[in-house]
Amino acid sequence: MSKSIEVRGQPVAGGKEPLICTPLVARDEPSILRELAVVCAKHPDLIEWRVDFFAGIADSARVVALAREIRKQAGSVPIIFTRRSTREGGEPIGIAEEQVLSLYRAVCETGCVDFVDYEINGEPQHFQAARQAAHHAGAQLIASFHDFQQTPPAAEIVAKLVTMEEAGADIAKVAVTPRAIDDVLTLLGATLAGSRQLRLPIISVSMGPYGSLSRLFGWTFGSSVTFAVGDKASAPGQVAIEDLRIVLDILRRSLAAK
């Protein structure tokens, strides 16, 4: 089973397996706040703001102000702040990496976010800068890797997770793309192996139609978080939060009865 994720020393959602995270992907303030209202009404365990979708990302003051408002409206739901790069499936943003890191520092300093996501395949000094920004503000760092072309061999996936742990991440995340149903098994096997080897919580995702299976029962192999659609999807294969909860309830009851 998966490891629990904590915020300020307390397990999120009482340590429930898995945590359900819903994304915010709208492009301006009114649209994001409308999206947030829809998402919050569905009571996710985590909310991820994909700031690379936000048209005002180059304006630090706008981002910080919106982060404060998201925090206010989300109440006690923990928030993940994520800029996804174009090389790993994100939106073009038109600002340099140093500006991205300045944005991370500014948002972290507000205390409005509980986690920041930063890609492990970037420059090592940039990864460490993101880590320092998070930890200085009492937030946690999710190290991430996304492959929209294929599913690497299980050994490579586990090695990537180990690299994240060694780099000082608090949570390790991988998302890969299956070309065939067998690839989903590869991801699940790597998740199980990684969860046994690492001390960190793991988030693993197989994307696309085949990959939706991993979103339903990947937690039984050690993935601590699954992503669901609250209003709009942020990646292929995400299912509606209502449908996901039905399946999770069935699986939890079945496992409890073993």
PDB file of C-alpha atoms in Angstrom:
ATOM      1  CA  MET A   1       0.000   0.000   0.000  1.00  0.00           C
ATOM      2  CA  SER A   2       0.971   3.654  -0.318  1.00  0.00           C
ATOM      3  CA  LYS A   3       2.770   5.867   2.208  1.00  0.00           C
ATOM      4  CA  SER A   4       0.802   8.707   3.763  1.00  0.00           C
ATOM      5  CA  ILE A   5       1.503  12.320   2.822  1.00  0.00           C
ATOM      6  CA  GLU A   6       1.618  14.821   5.668  1.00  0.00           C
ATOM      7  CA  VAL A   7       1.147  18.564   6.023  1.00  0.00           C
ATOM      8  CA  ARG A   8       2.555  20.144   9.165  1.00  0.00           C
ATOM      9  CA  GLY A   9       3.019  16.744  10.737  1.00  0.00           C
ATOM     10  CA  GLN A  10      -0.522  15.523  10.135  1.00  0.00           C
ATOM     11  CA  PRO A  11      -1.562  12.980   7.476  1.00  0.00           C
ATOM     12  CA  VAL A  12      -3.629  14.599   4.729  1.00  0.00           C
ATOM     13  CA  ALA A  13      -7.258  13.415   4.844  1.00  0.00           C
ATOM     14  CA  GLY A  14      -6.459  11.255   7.842  1.00  0.00           C
ATOM     15  CA  GLY A  15      -4.063   9.092   5.849  1.00  0.00           C
ATOM     16  CA  LYS A  16      -6.688   7.964   3.352  1.00  0.00           C
ATOM     17  CA  GLU A  17      -5.489   5.840   0.418  1.00  0.00           C
ATOM     18  CA  PRO A  18      -5.183   7.242  -2.159  1.00  0.00           C
ATOM     19  CA  LEU A  19      -5.473  10.998  -1.927  1.00  0.00           C
ATOM     20  CA  ILE A  20      -7.471  12.529  -4.783  1.00  0.00           C
ATOM     21  CA  CYS A  21      -5.970  15.629  -6.396  1.00  0.00           C
ATOM     22  CA  THR A  22      -7.876  17.859  -8.813  1.00  0.00           C
ATOM     23  CA  PRO A  23      -6.189  20.436 -11.089  1.00  0.00           C
ATOM     24  CA  LEU A  24      -6.821  24.101 -11.795  1.00  0.00           C
ATOM     25  CA  VAL A  25      -6.007  24.880 -15.432  1.00  0.00           C
ATOM     26  CA  ALA A  26      -7.961  28.022 -16.345  1.00  0.00           C
ATOM     27  CA  ARG A  27      -6.142  30.986 -17.924  1.00  0.00           C
ATOM     28  CA  ASP A  28      -7.313  34.081 -16.027  1.00  0.00           C
ATOM     29  CA  GLU A  29      -8.366  35.061 -12.517  1.00  0.00           C
ATOM     30  CA  PRO A  30     -12.174  34.955 -12.915  1.00  0.00           C
ATOM     31  CA  SER A  31     -12.007  31.629 -14.752  1.00  0.00           C
ATOM     32  CA  ILE A  32      -9.665  30.085 -12.193  1.00  0.00           C
ATOM     33  CA  LEU A  33     -11.863  31.151  -9.300  1.00  0.00           C
ATOM     34  CA  ARG A  34     -14.945  29.760 -11.047  1.00  0.00           C
ATOM     35  CA  GLU A  35     -13.056  26.516 -11.662  1.00  0.00           C
ATOM     36  CA  LEU A  36     -11.947  26.479  -8.024  1.00  0.00           C
ATOM     37  CA  ALA A  37     -15.533  26.826  -6.815  1.00  0.00           C
ATOM     38  CA  VAL A  38     -16.556  23.805  -8.895  1.00  0.00           C
ATOM     39  CA  VAL A  39     -13.579  21.792  -7.648  1.00  0.00           C
ATOM     40  CA  CYS A  40     -14.030  22.682  -3.974  1.00  0.00           C
ATOM     41  CA  ALA A  41     -17.672  21.623  -4.088  1.00  0.00           C
ATOM     42  CA  LYS A  42     -16.454  18.118  -4.891  1.00  0.00           C
ATOM     43  CA  HIS A  43     -14.188  17.957  -1.823  1.00  0.00           C
ATOM     44  CA  PRO A  44     -10.844  16.790  -3.218  1.00  0.00           C
ATOM     45  CA  ASP A  45      -8.010  15.910  -0.844  1.00  0.00           C
ATOM     46  CA  LEU A  46      -5.498  18.072  -2.744  1.00  0.00           C
ATOM     47  CA  ILE A  47      -5.687  20.869  -5.320  1.00  0.00           C
ATOM     48  CA  GLU A  48      -2.960  21.468  -7.902  1.00  0.00           C
ATOM     49  CA  TRP A  49      -2.653  24.892  -9.497  1.00  0.00           C
ATOM     50  CA  ARG A  50      -0.991  24.416 -12.890  1.00  0.00           C
ATOM     51  CA  VAL A  51       0.336  27.940 -13.159  1.00  0.00           C
ATOM     52  CA  ASP A  52       1.776  27.331 -16.648  1.00  0.00           C
ATOM     53  CA  PHE A  53      -1.820  27.598 -17.919  1.00  0.00           C
ATOM     54  CA  PHE A  54      -2.211  31.038 -16.323  1.00  0.00           C
ATOM     55  CA  ALA A  55      -1.919  33.877 -18.857  1.00  0.00           C
ATOM     56  CA  GLY A  56      -0.494  36.198 -16.191  1.00  0.00           C
ATOM     57  CA  ILE A  57       2.399  33.957 -15.164  1.00  0.00           C
ATOM     58  CA  ALA A  58       4.988  36.605 -16.105  1.00  0.00           C
ATOM     59  CA  ASP A  59       3.488  39.028 -13.564  1.00  0.00           C
ATOM     60  CA  SER A  60       4.656  37.875 -10.143  1.00  0.00           C
ATOM     61  CA  ALA A  61       2.276  40.207  -8.305  1.00  0.00           C
ATOM     62  CA  ARG A  62      -0.732  38.731 -10.148  1.00  0.00           C
ATOM     63  CA  VAL A  63       0.399  35.192  -9.411  1.00  0.00           C
ATOM     64  CA  VAL A  64       0.960  35.923  -5.722  1.00  0.00           C
ATOM     65  CA  ALA A  65      -2.382  37.698  -5.387  1.00  0.00           C
ATOM     66  CA  LEU A  66      -4.179  34.796  -7.044  1.00  0.00           C
ATOM     67  CA  ALA A  67      -2.318  32.260  -4.896  1.00  0.00           C
ATOM     68  CA  ARG A  68      -3.595  34.100  -1.819  1.00  0.00           C
ATOM     69  CA  GLU A  69      -7.150  34.014  -3.131  1.00  0.00           C
ATOM     70  CA  ILE A  70      -6.940  30.329  -4.020  1.00  0.00           C
ATOM     71  CA  ARG A  71      -5.679  29.624  -0.510  1.00  0.00           C
ATOM     72  CA  LYS A  72      -8.551  31.601   0.987  1.00  0.00           C
ATOM     73  CA  GLN A  73     -11.215  29.884  -1.129  1.00  0.00           C
ATOM     74  CA  ALA A  74      -9.733  26.379  -0.771  1.00  0.00           C
ATOM     75  CA  GLY A  75      -9.880  26.508   3.011  1.00  0.00           C
ATOM     76  CA  SER A  76      -7.978  23.637   4.572  1.00  0.00           C
ATOM     77  CA  VAL A  77      -7.406  21.690   1.345  1.00  0.00           C
ATOM     78  CA  PRO A  78      -3.629  21.451   0.723  1.00  0.00           C
ATOM     79  CA  ILE A  79      -2.404  23.155  -2.451  1.00  0.00           C
ATOM     80  CA  ILE A  80       0.286  22.068  -4.913  1.00  0.00           C
ATOM     81  CA  PHE A  81       1.915  24.825  -6.976  1.00  0.00           C
ATOM     82  CA  THR A  82       3.182  23.536 -10.328  1.00  0.00           C
ATOM     83  CA  ARG A  83       4.837  25.010 -13.378  1.00  0.00           C
ATOM     84  CA  ARG A  84       5.066  22.204 -15.935  1.00  0.00           C
ATOM     85  CA  SER A  85       7.694  22.747 -18.633  1.00  0.00           C
ATOM     86  CA  THR A  86       6.902  22.252 -22.319  1.00  0.00           C
ATOM     87  CA  ARG A  87       9.414  19.390 -22.498  1.00  0.00           C
ATOM     88  CA  GLU A  88       7.214  17.503 -20.026  1.00  0.00           C
ATOM     89  CA  GLY A  89       3.789  18.416 -21.350  1.00  0.00           C
ATOM     90  CA  GLY A  90       3.323  21.933 -20.007  1.00  0.00           C
ATOM     91  CA  GLU A  91       2.104  25.117 -21.667  1.00  0.00           C
ATOM     92  CA  PRO A  92       4.495  27.656 -23.275  1.00  0.00           C
ATOM     93  CA  ILE A  93       5.043  30.484 -20.784  1.00  0.00           C
ATOM     94  CA  GLY A  94       7.635  32.833 -22.307  1.00  0.00           C
ATOM     95  CA  ILE A  95       9.714  33.416 -19.180  1.00  0.00           C
ATOM     96  CA  ALA A  96      13.185  32.161 -18.321  1.00  0.00           C
ATOM     97  CA  GLU A  97      13.883  29.537 -15.672  1.00  0.00           C
ATOM     98  CA  GLU A  98      15.357  32.069 -13.272  1.00  0.00           C
ATOM     99  CA  GLN A  99      12.059  33.949 -13.430  1.00  0.00           C
ATOM    100  CA  VAL A 100      10.187  30.722 -12.756  1.00  0.00           C
ATOM    101  CA  LEU A 101      12.315  30.137  -9.663  1.00  0.00           C
ATOM    102  CA  SER A 102      11.739  33.715  -8.498  1.00  0.00           C
ATOM    103  CA  LEU A 103       8.035  33.044  -8.861  1.00  0.00           C
ATOM    104  CA  TYR A 104       8.351  29.864  -6.800  1.00  0.00           C
ATOM    105  CA  ARG A 105      10.162  31.799  -4.064  1.00  0.00           C
ATOM    106  CA  ALA A 106       7.561  34.577  -4.043  1.00  0.00           C
ATOM    107  CA  VAL A 107       4.628  32.174  -3.833  1.00  0.00           C
ATOM    108  CA  CYS A 108       6.289  30.000  -1.195  1.00  0.00           C
ATOM    109  CA  GLU A 109       7.029  33.046   0.952  1.00  0.00           C
ATOM    110  CA  THR A 110       3.307  33.821   1.176  1.00  0.00           C
ATOM    111  CA  GLY A 111       2.692  30.508   2.947  1.00  0.00           C
ATOM    112  CA  CYS A 112      -0.229  29.905   0.576  1.00  0.00           C
ATOM    113  CA  VAL A 113       0.988  26.591  -0.823  1.00  0.00           C
ATOM    114  CA  ASP A 114       1.823  23.326   0.892  1.00  0.00           C
ATOM    115  CA  PHE A 115       3.732  21.666  -1.952  1.00  0.00           C
ATOM    116  CA  VAL A 116       5.644  22.756  -5.027  1.00  0.00           C
ATOM    117  CA  ASP A 117       6.312  20.495  -7.992  1.00  0.00           C
ATOM    118  CA  TYR A 118       9.628  20.778  -9.858  1.00  0.00           C
ATOM    119  CA  GLU A 119      11.014  18.507 -12.559  1.00  0.00           C
ATOM    120  CA  ILE A 120      14.061  16.395 -11.739  1.00  0.00           C
ATOM    121  CA  ASN A 121      15.378  16.552 -15.330  1.00  0.00           C
ATOM    122  CA  GLY A 122      16.107  20.264 -15.171  1.00  0.00           C
ATOM    123  CA  GLU A 123      19.440  21.763 -14.199  1.00  0.00           C
ATOM    124  CA  PRO A 124      20.531  20.424 -10.783  1.00  0.00           C
ATOM    125  CA  GLN A 125      21.088  23.933  -9.427  1.00  0.00           C
ATOM    126  CA  HIS A 126      17.560  24.912 -10.436  1.00  0.00           C
ATOM    127  CA  PHE A 127      16.106  21.849  -8.722  1.00  0.00           C
ATOM    128  CA  GLN A 128      17.994  22.684  -5.546  1.00  0.00           C
ATOM    129  CA  ALA A 129      16.820  26.299  -5.726  1.00  0.00           C
ATOM    130  CA  ALA A 130      13.207  25.087  -5.899  1.00  0.00           C
ATOM    131  CA  ARG A 131      13.871  22.755  -2.991  1.00  0.00           C
ATOM    132  CA  GLN A 132      15.344  25.558  -0.904  1.00  0.00           C
ATOM    133  CA  ALA A 133      12.413  27.875  -1.700  1.00  0.00           C
ATOM    134  CA  ALA A 134       9.941  25.239  -0.578  1.00  0.00           C
ATOM    135  CA  HIS A 135      11.750  24.173   2.571  1.00  0.00           C
ATOM    136  CA  HIS A 136      12.551  27.733   3.645  1.00  0.00           C
ATOM    137  CA  ALA A 137       8.821  28.440   3.675  1.00  0.00           C
ATOM    138  CA  GLY A 138       7.832  25.158   5.331  1.00  0.00           C
ATOM    139  CA  ALA A 139       6.450  23.638   2.131  1.00  0.00           C
ATOM    140  CA  GLN A 140       7.397  20.288   0.594  1.00  0.00           C
ATOM    141  CA  LEU A 141       8.977  19.551  -2.766  1.00  0.00           C
ATOM    142  CA  ILE A 142       7.499  17.065  -5.213  1.00  0.00           C
ATOM    143  CA  ALA A 143      10.177  15.956  -7.676  1.00  0.00           C
ATOM    144  CA  SER A 144       8.562  14.949 -10.954  1.00  0.00           C
ATOM    145  CA  PHE A 145       9.305  13.291 -14.264  1.00  0.00           C
ATOM    146  CA  HIS A 146       6.888  12.990 -17.223  1.00  0.00           C
ATOM    147  CA  ASP A 147       7.309  10.965 -20.410  1.00  0.00           C
ATOM    148  CA  PHE A 148       4.587  11.607 -22.986  1.00  0.00           C
ATOM    149  CA  GLN A 149       6.172   9.287 -25.553  1.00  0.00           C
ATOM    150  CA  GLN A 150       6.621   5.945 -23.835  1.00  0.00           C
ATOM    151  CA  THR A 151       6.912   3.884 -20.668  1.00  0.00           C
ATOM    152  CA  PRO A 152      10.582   3.315 -19.809  1.00  0.00           C
ATOM    153  CA  PRO A 153      11.653  -0.084 -18.440  1.00  0.00           C
ATOM    154  CA  ALA A 154      10.740  -0.651 -14.794  1.00  0.00           C
ATOM    155  CA  ALA A 155      14.377  -0.463 -13.699  1.00  0.00           C
ATOM    156  CA  GLU A 156      14.706   3.009 -15.249  1.00  0.00           C
ATOM    157  CA  ILE A 157      11.553   4.210 -13.523  1.00  0.00           C
ATOM    158  CA  VAL A 158      12.773   2.969 -10.148  1.00  0.00           C
ATOM    159  CA  ALA A 159      16.172   4.565 -10.779  1.00  0.00           C
ATOM    160  CA  LYS A 160      14.454   7.873 -11.500  1.00  0.00           C
ATOM    161  CA  LEU A 161      12.564   7.651  -8.205  1.00  0.00           C
ATOM    162  CA  VAL A 162      15.799   6.887  -6.353  1.00  0.00           C
ATOM    163  CA  THR A 163      17.451   9.915  -7.996  1.00  0.00           C
ATOM    164  CA  MET A 164      14.617  12.095  -6.701  1.00  0.00           C
ATOM    165  CA  GLU A 165      15.089  10.830  -3.170  1.00  0.00           C
ATOM    166  CA  GLU A 166      18.848  11.352  -3.337  1.00  0.00           C
ATOM    167  CA  ALA A 167      18.298  14.918  -4.603  1.00  0.00           C
ATOM    168  CA  GLY A 168      16.343  15.758  -1.449  1.00  0.00           C
ATOM    169  CA  ALA A 169      12.739  15.579  -2.637  1.00  0.00           C
ATOM    170  CA  ASP A 170       9.933  15.007  -0.134  1.00  0.00           C
ATOM    171  CA  ILE A 171       7.710  13.181  -2.626  1.00  0.00           C
ATOM    172  CA  ALA A 172       8.703  11.434  -5.867  1.00  0.00           C
ATOM    173  CA  LYS A 173       6.396  11.523  -8.901  1.00  0.00           C
ATOM    174  CA  VAL A 174       6.592   9.785 -12.283  1.00  0.00           C
ATOM    175  CA  ALA A 175       4.067   9.926 -15.124  1.00  0.00           C
ATOM    176  CA  VAL A 176       4.576   7.848 -18.265  1.00  0.00           C
ATOM    177  CA  THR A 177       2.689   6.948 -21.446  1.00  0.00           C
ATOM    178  CA  PRO A 178       1.704   3.369 -22.286  1.00  0.00           C
ATOM    179  CA  ARG A 179       1.875   2.234 -25.898  1.00  0.00           C
ATOM    180  CA  ALA A 180       0.171  -1.040 -24.979  1.00  0.00           C
ATOM    181  CA  ILE A 181      -1.646  -2.456 -21.965  1.00  0.00           C
ATOM    182  CA  ASP A 182       1.559  -4.237 -20.917  1.00  0.00           C
ATOM    183  CA  ASP A 183       3.152  -0.859 -20.225  1.00  0.00           C
ATOM    184  CA  VAL A 184       0.634  -0.211 -17.460  1.00  0.00           C
ATOM    185  CA  LEU A 185       1.900  -3.361 -15.748  1.00  0.00           C
ATOM    186  CA  THR A 186       5.447  -2.042 -16.105  1.00  0.00           C
ATOM    187  CA  LEU A 187       4.502   1.183 -14.335  1.00  0.00           C
ATOM    188  CA  LEU A 188       2.654  -0.656 -11.572  1.00  0.00           C
ATOM    189  CA  GLY A 189       5.555  -3.044 -11.046  1.00  0.00           C
ATOM    190  CA  ALA A 190       7.993  -0.146 -10.835  1.00  0.00           C
ATOM    191  CA  THR A 191       5.690   1.587  -8.352  1.00  0.00           C
ATOM    192  CA  LEU A 192       5.605  -1.478  -6.129  1.00  0.00           C
ATOM    193  CA  ALA A 193       9.381  -1.878  -6.279  1.00  0.00           C
ATOM    194  CA  GLY A 194       9.949   1.822  -5.630  1.00  0.00           C
ATOM    195  CA  SER A 195       7.544   1.925  -2.686  1.00  0.00           C
ATOM    196  CA  ARG A 196       9.487  -0.908  -1.073  1.00  0.00           C
ATOM    197  CA  GLN A 197      12.862   0.715  -1.715  1.00  0.00           C
ATOM    198  CA  LEU A 198      12.213   4.397  -1.010  1.00  0.00           C
ATOM    199  CA  ARG A 199      11.317   6.038   2.271  1.00  0.00           C
ATOM    200  CA  LEU A 200       9.416   8.772   0.369  1.00  0.00           C
ATOM    201  CA  PRO A 201       5.784   8.710  -0.692  1.00  0.00           C
ATOM    202  CA  ILE A 202       5.479   7.972  -4.414  1.00  0.00           C
ATOM    203  CA  ILE A 203       3.033   9.307  -6.964  1.00  0.00           C
ATOM    204  CA  SER A 204       2.905   7.269 -10.162  1.00  0.00           C
ATOM    205  CA  VAL A 205       0.680   7.717 -13.181  1.00  0.00           C
ATOM    206  CA  SER A 206       0.221   5.889 -16.447  1.00  0.00           C
ATOM    207  CA  MET A 207      -1.452   8.363 -18.798  1.00  0.00           C
ATOM    208  CA  GLY A 208      -3.956   8.030 -21.625  1.00  0.00           C
ATOM    209  CA  PRO A 209      -6.848   5.554 -22.056  1.00  0.00           C
ATOM    210  CA  TYR A 210      -4.872   2.484 -20.949  1.00  0.00           C
ATOM    211  CA  GLY A 211      -3.304   4.487 -18.169  1.00  0.00           C
ATOM    212  CA  SER A 212      -6.652   5.358 -16.607  1.00  0.00           C
ATOM    213  CA  LEU A 213      -6.452   1.916 -14.997  1.00  0.00           C
ATOM    214  CA  SER A 214      -3.462   3.055 -12.948  1.00  0.00           C
ATOM    215  CA  ARG A 215      -5.475   6.017 -11.710  1.00  0.00           C
ATOM    216  CA  LEU A 216      -8.091   3.641 -10.337  1.00  0.00           C
ATOM    217  CA  PHE A 217      -5.934   1.099  -8.510  1.00  0.00           C
ATOM    218  CA  GLY A 218      -2.330   2.324  -8.662  1.00  0.00           C
ATOM    219  CA  TRP A 219      -2.539   3.099  -4.943  1.00  0.00           C
ATOM    220  CA  THR A 220      -2.700  -0.615  -4.161  1.00  0.00           C
ATOM    221  CA  PHE A 221       0.818  -0.830  -5.664  1.00  0.00           C
ATOM    222  CA  GLY A 222       2.119   2.131  -3.650  1.00  0.00           C
ATOM    223  CA  SER A 223       1.047   5.376  -5.361  1.00  0.00           C
ATOM    224  CA  SER A 224      -0.091   7.849  -2.712  1.00  0.00           C
ATOM    225  CA  VAL A 225      -2.043  10.227  -4.978  1.00  0.00           C
ATOM    226  CA  THR A 226      -4.334   9.880  -7.966  1.00  0.00           C
ATOM    227  CA  PHE A 227      -5.442  12.774 -10.171  1.00  0.00           C
ATOM    228  CA  ALA A 228      -9.074  13.271 -11.152  1.00  0.00           C
ATOM    229  CA  VAL A 229     -11.125  15.790 -13.088  1.00  0.00           C
ATOM    230  CA  GLY A 230     -12.942  18.264 -10.882  1.00  0.00           C
ATOM    231  CA  ASP A 231     -13.762  20.632 -13.720  1.00  0.00           C
ATOM    232  CA  LYS A 232     -11.116  20.245 -16.478  1.00  0.00           C
ATOM    233  CA  ALA A 233      -8.355  17.699 -16.985  1.00  0.00           C
ATOM    234  CA  SER A 234      -4.653  18.586 -16.830  1.00  0.00           C
ATOM    235  CA  ALA A 235      -3.387  15.350 -18.414  1.00  0.00           C
ATOM    236  CA  PRO A 236      -4.755  12.583 -20.670  1.00  0.00           C
ATOM    237  CA  GLY A 237      -6.601   9.736 -18.980  1.00  0.00           C
ATOM    238  CA  GLN A 238      -7.871  11.587 -15.926  1.00  0.00           C
ATOM    239  CA  VAL A 239     -11.348  10.435 -14.917  1.00  0.00           C
ATOM    240  CA  ALA A 240     -14.133  12.383 -13.239  1.00  0.00           C
ATOM    241  CA  ILE A 241     -13.796  12.582  -9.475  1.00  0.00           C
ATOM    242  CA  GLU A 242     -17.312  11.190  -9.030  1.00  0.00           C
ATOM    243  CA  ASP A 243     -16.515   8.073 -11.083  1.00  0.00           C
ATOM    244  CA  LEU A 244     -13.166   7.631  -9.378  1.00  0.00           C
ATOM    245  CA  ARG A 245     -14.746   7.671  -5.928  1.00  0.00           C
ATOM    246  CA  ILE A 246     -17.190   4.915  -6.888  1.00  0.00           C
ATOM    247  CA  VAL A 247     -14.356   2.625  -7.983  1.00  0.00           C
ATOM    248  CA  LEU A 248     -12.169   3.475  -4.982  1.00  0.00           C
ATOM    249  CA  ASP A 249     -15.030   2.701  -2.605  1.00  0.00           C
ATOM    250  CA  ILE A 250     -15.521  -0.718  -4.215  1.00  0.00           C
ATOM    251  CA  LEU A 251     -11.810  -1.501  -4.032  1.00  0.00           C
ATOM    252  CA  ARG A 252     -11.480  -0.348  -0.435  1.00  0.00           C
ATOM    253  CA  ARG A 253     -14.404  -2.508   0.658  1.00  0.00           C
ATOM    254  CA  SER A 254     -13.037  -5.499  -1.231  1.00  0.00           C
ATOM    255  CA  LEU A 255      -9.597  -5.118   0.337  1.00  0.00           C
ATOM    256  CA  ALA A 256     -11.069  -4.602   3.806  1.00  0.00           C
ATOM    257  CA  ALA A 257     -12.930  -7.904   3.453  1.00  0.00           C
ATOM    258  CA  LYS A 258      -9.845  -9.975   2.572  1.00  0.00           C
TER     259      LYS A 258
END
